[in-house]
mmCIF file with all atom_site columns, C-alpha atoms in Angstrom:
data_model
loop_
_atom_site.group_PDB
_atom_site.id
_atom_site.type_symbol
_atom_site.label_atom_id
_atom_site.label_alt_id
_atom_site.label_comp_id
_atom_site.label_asym_id
_atom_site.label_entity_id
_atom_site.label_seq_id
_atom_site.pdbx_PDB_ins_code
_atom_site.Cartn_x
_atom_site.Cartn_y
_atom_site.Cartn_z
_atom_site.occupancy
_atom_site.B_iso_or_equiv
_atom_site.pdbx_formal_charge
_atom_site.auth_seq_id
_atom_site.auth_comp_id
_atom_site.auth_asym_id
_atom_site.auth_atom_id
_atom_site.pdbx_PDB_model_num
ATOM 1   C CA . UNK A 1 1   ? -0.205  0.022  -0.430 1.00 50.00 ? 1   UNK A CA 1
ATOM 2   C CA . UNK A 1 2   ? 1.444   3.465  -0.773 1.00 48.00 ? 2   UNK A CA 1
ATOM 3   C CA . UNK A 1 3   ? 1.878   5.694  2.038  1.00 88.00 ? 3   UNK A CA 1
ATOM 4   C CA . UNK A 1 4   ? -0.394  8.178  2.653  1.00 96.00 ? 4   UNK A CA 1
ATOM 5   C CA . UNK A 1 5   ? 0.317   12.205 3.701  1.00 97.00 ? 5   UNK A CA 1
ATOM 6   C CA . UNK A 1 6   ? -1.372  13.016 6.651  1.00 98.00 ? 6   UNK A CA 1
ATOM 7   C CA . UNK A 1 7   ? -0.866  17.001 7.754  1.00 98.00 ? 7   UNK A CA 1
ATOM 8   C CA . UNK A 1 8   ? -1.489  17.541 11.235 1.00 98.00 ? 8   UNK A CA 1
ATOM 9   C CA . UNK A 1 9   ? -1.692  20.777 12.183 1.00 98.00 ? 9   UNK A CA 1
ATOM 10  C CA . UNK A 1 10  ? -1.874  22.231 16.404 1.00 97.00 ? 10  UNK A CA 1
ATOM 11  C CA . UNK A 1 11  ? 0.154   25.286 17.591 1.00 97.00 ? 11  UNK A CA 1
ATOM 12  C CA . UNK A 1 12  ? 1.063   22.733 20.352 1.00 96.00 ? 12  UNK A CA 1
ATOM 13  C CA . UNK A 1 13  ? 4.408   21.207 19.976 1.00 97.00 ? 13  UNK A CA 1
ATOM 14  C CA . UNK A 1 14  ? 3.849   18.242 21.964 1.00 96.00 ? 14  UNK A CA 1
ATOM 15  C CA . UNK A 1 15  ? 0.463   17.107 20.663 1.00 95.00 ? 15  UNK A CA 1
ATOM 16  C CA . UNK A 1 16  ? 1.565   17.456 17.028 1.00 96.00 ? 16  UNK A CA 1
ATOM 17  C CA . UNK A 1 17  ? 4.721   15.460 18.218 1.00 96.00 ? 17  UNK A CA 1
ATOM 18  C CA . UNK A 1 18  ? 2.071   13.155 19.683 1.00 96.00 ? 18  UNK A CA 1
ATOM 19  C CA . UNK A 1 19  ? -0.285  12.553 16.558 1.00 97.00 ? 19  UNK A CA 1
ATOM 20  C CA . UNK A 1 20  ? 2.620   12.412 14.791 1.00 97.00 ? 20  UNK A CA 1
ATOM 21  C CA . UNK A 1 21  ? 4.425   10.224 16.497 1.00 97.00 ? 21  UNK A CA 1
ATOM 22  C CA . UNK A 1 22  ? 1.081   7.845  16.358 1.00 97.00 ? 22  UNK A CA 1
ATOM 23  C CA . UNK A 1 23  ? 0.839   8.288  12.877 1.00 97.00 ? 23  UNK A CA 1
ATOM 24  C CA . UNK A 1 24  ? 4.093   7.414  11.244 1.00 96.00 ? 24  UNK A CA 1
ATOM 25  C CA . UNK A 1 25  ? 4.466   4.262  13.450 1.00 96.00 ? 25  UNK A CA 1
ATOM 26  C CA . UNK A 1 26  ? 1.259   3.368  11.464 1.00 95.00 ? 26  UNK A CA 1
ATOM 27  C CA . UNK A 1 27  ? 3.359   4.103  8.608  1.00 95.00 ? 27  UNK A CA 1
ATOM 28  C CA . UNK A 1 28  ? 1.816   7.388  7.207  1.00 97.00 ? 28  UNK A CA 1
ATOM 29  C CA . UNK A 1 29  ? 3.737   10.001 6.143  1.00 97.00 ? 29  UNK A CA 1
ATOM 30  C CA . UNK A 1 30  ? 3.575   13.285 7.994  1.00 97.00 ? 30  UNK A CA 1
ATOM 31  C CA . UNK A 1 31  ? 4.123   17.060 7.457  1.00 97.00 ? 31  UNK A CA 1
ATOM 32  C CA . UNK A 1 32  ? 3.070   19.043 10.702 1.00 98.00 ? 32  UNK A CA 1
ATOM 33  C CA . UNK A 1 33  ? 1.971   23.248 10.578 1.00 98.00 ? 33  UNK A CA 1
ATOM 34  C CA . UNK A 1 34  ? 1.667   25.375 12.994 1.00 97.00 ? 34  UNK A CA 1
ATOM 35  C CA . UNK A 1 35  ? -1.433  27.181 12.975 1.00 97.00 ? 35  UNK A CA 1
ATOM 36  C CA . UNK A 1 36  ? -4.060  27.424 9.426  1.00 97.00 ? 36  UNK A CA 1
ATOM 37  C CA . UNK A 1 37  ? -1.364  29.711 7.542  1.00 97.00 ? 37  UNK A CA 1
ATOM 38  C CA . UNK A 1 38  ? 1.362   27.676 7.835  1.00 97.00 ? 38  UNK A CA 1
ATOM 39  C CA . UNK A 1 39  ? -1.416  24.674 6.627  1.00 98.00 ? 39  UNK A CA 1
ATOM 40  C CA . UNK A 1 40  ? -2.672  26.452 3.809  1.00 97.00 ? 40  UNK A CA 1
ATOM 41  C CA . UNK A 1 41  ? 1.284   26.666 2.219  1.00 96.00 ? 41  UNK A CA 1
ATOM 42  C CA . UNK A 1 42  ? 2.119   22.865 3.247  1.00 96.00 ? 42  UNK A CA 1
ATOM 43  C CA . UNK A 1 43  ? -0.965  21.801 1.788  1.00 96.00 ? 43  UNK A CA 1
ATOM 44  C CA . UNK A 1 44  ? 0.500   22.766 -1.979 1.00 91.00 ? 44  UNK A CA 1
ATOM 45  C CA . UNK A 1 45  ? 2.589   19.669 -1.976 1.00 87.00 ? 45  UNK A CA 1
ATOM 46  C CA . UNK A 1 46  ? -0.399  17.871 -2.002 1.00 94.00 ? 46  UNK A CA 1
ATOM 47  C CA . UNK A 1 47  ? -2.001  15.793 1.204  1.00 97.00 ? 47  UNK A CA 1
ATOM 48  C CA . UNK A 1 48  ? -4.243  12.956 1.550  1.00 98.00 ? 48  UNK A CA 1
ATOM 49  C CA . UNK A 1 49  ? -6.074  13.733 5.410  1.00 98.00 ? 49  UNK A CA 1
ATOM 50  C CA . UNK A 1 50  ? -5.458  16.983 7.312  1.00 98.00 ? 50  UNK A CA 1
ATOM 51  C CA . UNK A 1 51  ? -6.097  16.605 11.237 1.00 98.00 ? 51  UNK A CA 1
ATOM 52  C CA . UNK A 1 52  ? -6.890  19.697 12.544 1.00 98.00 ? 52  UNK A CA 1
ATOM 53  C CA . UNK A 1 53  ? -7.029  21.963 15.745 1.00 97.00 ? 53  UNK A CA 1
ATOM 54  C CA . UNK A 1 54  ? -9.750  24.416 16.110 1.00 96.00 ? 54  UNK A CA 1
ATOM 55  C CA . UNK A 1 55  ? -8.413  27.120 18.508 1.00 94.00 ? 55  UNK A CA 1
ATOM 56  C CA . UNK A 1 56  ? -4.897  28.241 16.971 1.00 96.00 ? 56  UNK A CA 1
ATOM 57  C CA . UNK A 1 57  ? -2.924  32.053 16.724 1.00 95.00 ? 57  UNK A CA 1
ATOM 58  C CA . UNK A 1 58  ? -3.733  33.311 13.313 1.00 93.00 ? 58  UNK A CA 1
ATOM 59  C CA . UNK A 1 59  ? -5.525  31.421 10.954 1.00 96.00 ? 59  UNK A CA 1
ATOM 60  C CA . UNK A 1 60  ? -7.835  29.249 13.659 1.00 96.00 ? 60  UNK A CA 1
ATOM 61  C CA . UNK A 1 61  ? -9.162  25.540 12.373 1.00 97.00 ? 61  UNK A CA 1
ATOM 62  C CA . UNK A 1 62  ? -12.495 27.009 11.605 1.00 97.00 ? 62  UNK A CA 1
ATOM 63  C CA . UNK A 1 63  ? -11.197 29.516 8.850  1.00 98.00 ? 63  UNK A CA 1
ATOM 64  C CA . UNK A 1 64  ? -7.951  26.972 7.662  1.00 98.00 ? 64  UNK A CA 1
ATOM 65  C CA . UNK A 1 65  ? -10.902 24.415 7.069  1.00 98.00 ? 65  UNK A CA 1
ATOM 66  C CA . UNK A 1 66  ? -13.686 26.661 5.109  1.00 98.00 ? 66  UNK A CA 1
ATOM 67  C CA . UNK A 1 67  ? -10.227 27.640 2.990  1.00 98.00 ? 67  UNK A CA 1
ATOM 68  C CA . UNK A 1 68  ? -9.359  24.636 2.254  1.00 98.00 ? 68  UNK A CA 1
ATOM 69  C CA . UNK A 1 69  ? -12.563 23.778 1.067  1.00 98.00 ? 69  UNK A CA 1
ATOM 70  C CA . UNK A 1 70  ? -12.678 26.813 -1.556 1.00 97.00 ? 70  UNK A CA 1
ATOM 71  C CA . UNK A 1 71  ? -9.546  24.678 -3.198 1.00 97.00 ? 71  UNK A CA 1
ATOM 72  C CA . UNK A 1 72  ? -10.229 22.982 -5.889 1.00 96.00 ? 72  UNK A CA 1
ATOM 73  C CA . UNK A 1 73  ? -7.190  20.771 -4.745 1.00 96.00 ? 73  UNK A CA 1
ATOM 74  C CA . UNK A 1 74  ? -8.131  19.610 -1.030 1.00 97.00 ? 74  UNK A CA 1
ATOM 75  C CA . UNK A 1 75  ? -12.224 20.223 -1.525 1.00 97.00 ? 75  UNK A CA 1
ATOM 76  C CA . UNK A 1 76  ? -13.039 16.568 -1.474 1.00 97.00 ? 76  UNK A CA 1
ATOM 77  C CA . UNK A 1 77  ? -10.023 16.141 1.358  1.00 98.00 ? 77  UNK A CA 1
ATOM 78  C CA . UNK A 1 78  ? -10.627 14.445 4.750  1.00 98.00 ? 78  UNK A CA 1
ATOM 79  C CA . UNK A 1 79  ? -10.627 17.296 7.441  1.00 98.00 ? 79  UNK A CA 1
ATOM 80  C CA . UNK A 1 80  ? -10.473 16.139 11.020 1.00 97.00 ? 80  UNK A CA 1
ATOM 81  C CA . UNK A 1 81  ? -10.914 18.448 14.003 1.00 97.00 ? 81  UNK A CA 1
ATOM 82  C CA . UNK A 1 82  ? -8.995  17.030 16.677 1.00 96.00 ? 82  UNK A CA 1
ATOM 83  C CA . UNK A 1 83  ? -9.365  19.601 19.522 1.00 93.00 ? 83  UNK A CA 1
ATOM 84  C CA . UNK A 1 84  ? -10.423 19.798 23.132 1.00 92.00 ? 84  UNK A CA 1
ATOM 85  C CA . UNK A 1 85  ? -13.390 21.497 22.573 1.00 85.00 ? 85  UNK A CA 1
ATOM 86  C CA . UNK A 1 86  ? -16.879 18.934 23.013 1.00 82.00 ? 86  UNK A CA 1
ATOM 87  C CA . UNK A 1 87  ? -19.704 21.924 22.459 1.00 91.00 ? 87  UNK A CA 1
ATOM 88  C CA . UNK A 1 88  ? -22.434 20.726 20.141 1.00 92.00 ? 88  UNK A CA 1
ATOM 89  C CA . UNK A 1 89  ? -22.419 24.275 18.436 1.00 93.00 ? 89  UNK A CA 1
ATOM 90  C CA . UNK A 1 90  ? -18.397 24.383 17.872 1.00 93.00 ? 90  UNK A CA 1
ATOM 91  C CA . UNK A 1 91  ? -18.877 20.771 16.418 1.00 93.00 ? 91  UNK A CA 1
ATOM 92  C CA . UNK A 1 92  ? -21.727 22.321 14.135 1.00 95.00 ? 92  UNK A CA 1
ATOM 93  C CA . UNK A 1 93  ? -19.396 24.819 13.061 1.00 95.00 ? 93  UNK A CA 1
ATOM 94  C CA . UNK A 1 94  ? -16.980 22.721 11.742 1.00 96.00 ? 94  UNK A CA 1
ATOM 95  C CA . UNK A 1 95  ? -19.288 20.653 10.166 1.00 96.00 ? 95  UNK A CA 1
ATOM 96  C CA . UNK A 1 96  ? -20.493 23.433 8.622  1.00 96.00 ? 96  UNK A CA 1
ATOM 97  C CA . UNK A 1 97  ? -17.040 24.915 7.127  1.00 96.00 ? 97  UNK A CA 1
ATOM 98  C CA . UNK A 1 98  ? -16.387 21.072 6.150  1.00 97.00 ? 98  UNK A CA 1
ATOM 99  C CA . UNK A 1 99  ? -14.885 19.086 8.628  1.00 97.00 ? 99  UNK A CA 1
ATOM 100 C CA . UNK A 1 100 ? -15.363 15.293 8.526  1.00 96.00 ? 100 UNK A CA 1
ATOM 101 C CA . UNK A 1 101 ? -14.873 14.075 11.326 1.00 94.00 ? 101 UNK A CA 1
ATOM 102 C CA . UNK A 1 102 ? -14.042 15.242 15.413 1.00 94.00 ? 102 UNK A CA 1
ATOM 103 C CA . UNK A 1 103 ? -11.994 13.930 17.972 1.00 94.00 ? 103 UNK A CA 1
ATOM 104 C CA . UNK A 1 104 ? -11.552 15.325 21.339 1.00 93.00 ? 104 UNK A CA 1
ATOM 105 C CA . UNK A 1 105 ? -8.239  16.001 22.805 1.00 92.00 ? 105 UNK A CA 1
ATOM 106 C CA . UNK A 1 106 ? -6.616  13.891 24.663 1.00 92.00 ? 106 UNK A CA 1
ATOM 107 C CA . UNK A 1 107 ? -7.045  10.673 22.193 1.00 93.00 ? 107 UNK A CA 1
ATOM 108 C CA . UNK A 1 108 ? -6.729  7.297  22.125 1.00 95.00 ? 108 UNK A CA 1
ATOM 109 C CA . UNK A 1 109 ? -4.095  6.303  19.696 1.00 95.00 ? 109 UNK A CA 1
ATOM 110 C CA . UNK A 1 110 ? -5.980  3.450  18.088 1.00 96.00 ? 110 UNK A CA 1
ATOM 111 C CA . UNK A 1 111 ? -9.272  6.072  17.987 1.00 94.00 ? 111 UNK A CA 1
ATOM 112 C CA . UNK A 1 112 ? -7.303  8.103  16.120 1.00 96.00 ? 112 UNK A CA 1
ATOM 113 C CA . UNK A 1 113 ? -6.215  5.240  13.365 1.00 96.00 ? 113 UNK A CA 1
ATOM 114 C CA . UNK A 1 114 ? -9.279  3.946  13.146 1.00 95.00 ? 114 UNK A CA 1
ATOM 115 C CA . UNK A 1 115 ? -10.881 7.191  12.022 1.00 95.00 ? 115 UNK A CA 1
ATOM 116 C CA . UNK A 1 116 ? -7.886  8.167  10.108 1.00 96.00 ? 116 UNK A CA 1
ATOM 117 C CA . UNK A 1 117 ? -7.957  4.410  8.004  1.00 96.00 ? 117 UNK A CA 1
ATOM 118 C CA . UNK A 1 118 ? -11.986 5.148  7.404  1.00 95.00 ? 118 UNK A CA 1
ATOM 119 C CA . UNK A 1 119 ? -10.793 8.368  5.805  1.00 94.00 ? 119 UNK A CA 1
ATOM 120 C CA . UNK A 1 120 ? -8.024  6.211  3.571  1.00 93.00 ? 120 UNK A CA 1
ATOM 121 C CA . UNK A 1 121 ? -9.461  3.167  2.378  1.00 78.00 ? 121 UNK A CA 1
#
């Protein structure tokens, strides 16, 4: 199976590291971004899936999702939200912007991997 490229977006280095390590151990090619603006640049090389936080300085996750959905090359790319936010209203906003799925921090590695595999099959 060819390696799929996943972009993880979070302003917390520790979270990016934990997510990246979990996904690399499962065989995925990982890129990291520190916020939405950084993520927009890094998706220019092509990604198969994006995992983003919501609350980040600069460009947050909701704006990132909306902007990725406006681009032809990322219009149908799966976008998972990984956030401490668990309110229904925030989830609705993310889905409205174009999010594909939602995981609440802290996450269980097996839950993250199951969701990633679901969208990268």
